[in-house]
Amino acid sequence: MKIILTSFGRKYGQIEADIVLDVRCLENPFWVSELKEKSGLDAEVRDYIFNNPKSAEYLRTLSQLMRLQAQLACERSCQELRIAVGCTGGRHRSVAVAEFLAKELSEYEVEVIHTDIGKG
């Protein structure tokens, strides 16, 4: 089964997917001057978002849920599972979480698309 993970900025519109995740609840690096121009592909941004107890719990739970979702989709002989991950601008949090999920779901064929990483 193929999993397509798409990060996007909610301010640019919605994405068609089987599952749409809203990660605006995580810490936003946009408001930190030295991180604002970076993206969720940068280690400093990921560290800022992920390195606190609430984020760790969120990611652990999200990983378990998405692994179960993928397993159930496989059992139903689904060929593809589309997961969209949205934050405000599509540059920091959604990108970091999509990349995190790509690693967590690496036993499957995974494609990652960052639709809005270069906007804003």
Coordinates of C-alpha atoms in Angstrom, one line a residue:
M1 CA 0.0 0.0 0.0
K2 CA 1.1 3.5 -0.7
I3 CA 0.8 6.3 1.8
I4 CA 0.8 9.9 0.5
L5 CA 1.5 12.5 3.1
T6 CA 0.8 16.1 2.1
S7 CA 1.6 19.1 4.2
F8 CA -0.3 22.3 3.6
G9 CA -1.2 25.7 4.9
R10 CA -4.8 26.1 5.9
K11 CA -4.7 29.8 4.9
Y12 CA -4.2 28.6 1.3
G13 CA -7.2 26.2 1.3
Q14 CA -8.1 22.7 2.1
I15 CA -6.5 19.5 0.7
E16 CA -8.4 16.4 -0.4
A17 CA -7.4 13.4 1.7
D18 CA -8.7 10.4 3.5
I19 CA -7.5 11.9 6.8
V20 CA -6.9 15.6 7.5
L21 CA -4.8 16.5 10.5
D22 CA -4.7 19.9 12.1
V23 CA -1.4 20.5 13.9
R24 CA -1.9 24.2 14.8
C25 CA -2.1 23.0 18.4
L26 CA 1.7 22.5 18.4
E27 CA 4.2 25.3 19.2
N28 CA 4.6 27.7 16.2
P29 CA 8.1 28.6 15.2
F30 CA 6.8 31.4 13.0
W31 CA 6.9 33.7 16.0
V32 CA 10.6 33.0 16.7
S33 CA 12.7 35.4 14.6
E34 CA 15.6 33.0 14.1
L35 CA 13.2 30.2 13.0
K36 CA 10.6 32.2 11.0
E37 CA 12.4 31.8 7.6
K38 CA 13.3 28.2 8.1
S39 CA 11.0 25.2 7.5
G40 CA 10.0 22.0 9.2
L41 CA 12.8 20.3 7.2
D42 CA 15.3 22.1 9.5
A43 CA 16.4 20.4 12.7
E44 CA 16.1 23.6 14.8
V45 CA 12.5 24.0 13.8
R46 CA 11.7 20.3 14.5
D47 CA 13.4 20.6 17.9
Y48 CA 11.4 23.7 18.8
I49 CA 8.1 22.0 17.8
F50 CA 8.8 18.6 19.2
N51 CA 10.9 19.0 22.4
N52 CA 8.3 19.4 25.0
P53 CA 6.2 16.9 27.0
K54 CA 2.8 17.8 25.3
S55 CA 4.3 17.5 21.8
A56 CA 6.0 14.2 22.6
E57 CA 2.7 12.8 23.9
Y58 CA 0.9 14.2 20.8
L59 CA 3.4 12.6 18.4
R60 CA 3.4 9.3 20.2
T61 CA -0.4 9.1 20.1
L62 CA -0.6 10.3 16.5
S63 CA 2.0 7.7 15.4
Q64 CA 0.0 4.9 17.1
L65 CA -3.2 6.0 15.4
M66 CA -1.7 6.4 11.9
R67 CA 0.0 3.0 12.2
L68 CA -3.3 1.4 13.1
Q69 CA -5.1 3.3 10.3
A70 CA -2.5 2.0 7.8
Q71 CA -2.7 -1.5 9.1
L72 CA -6.5 -1.5 8.8
A73 CA -6.4 0.0 5.3
C74 CA -4.0 -2.8 4.3
E75 CA -6.4 -5.4 5.7
R76 CA -9.2 -3.9 3.6
S77 CA -6.9 -4.1 0.5
C78 CA -6.7 -0.4 0.1
Q79 CA -4.1 0.6 -2.5
E80 CA -3.6 4.1 -1.2
L81 CA -4.0 6.1 2.0
R82 CA -3.9 9.9 1.7
I83 CA -3.0 11.9 4.9
A84 CA -3.0 15.7 4.8
V85 CA -1.2 17.6 7.6
G86 CA -2.2 21.2 8.0
C87 CA -1.0 24.2 10.0
T88 CA -1.5 27.9 9.4
G89 CA 1.1 28.6 6.7
G90 CA 2.3 25.1 5.6
R91 CA 6.0 25.8 6.3
H92 CA 6.8 24.7 9.8
R93 CA 4.6 22.5 11.9
S94 CA 2.8 20.6 9.1
V95 CA 6.1 19.9 7.3
A96 CA 7.8 18.7 10.4
V97 CA 4.8 16.4 11.3
A98 CA 4.5 15.0 7.8
E99 CA 8.2 14.1 7.8
F100 CA 7.9 12.6 11.3
L101 CA 5.0 10.4 10.0
A102 CA 6.9 9.4 6.9
K103 CA 9.6 7.9 9.2
E104 CA 7.0 6.3 11.5
L105 CA 5.3 4.7 8.5
S106 CA 8.4 3.7 6.6
E107 CA 7.4 0.1 6.4
Y108 CA 5.0 1.2 3.7
E109 CA 5.7 3.0 0.4
V110 CA 5.5 6.6 1.5
E111 CA 5.5 9.8 -0.7
V112 CA 5.7 13.2 1.0
I113 CA 4.5 16.3 -0.7
H114 CA 5.0 19.8 0.8
T115 CA 2.5 21.9 -1.1
D116 CA 3.0 25.3 0.6
I117 CA 6.5 25.1 2.1
G118 CA 7.8 28.0 -0.2
K119 CA 4.8 30.3 0.2
G120 CA 4.7 33.3 2.6

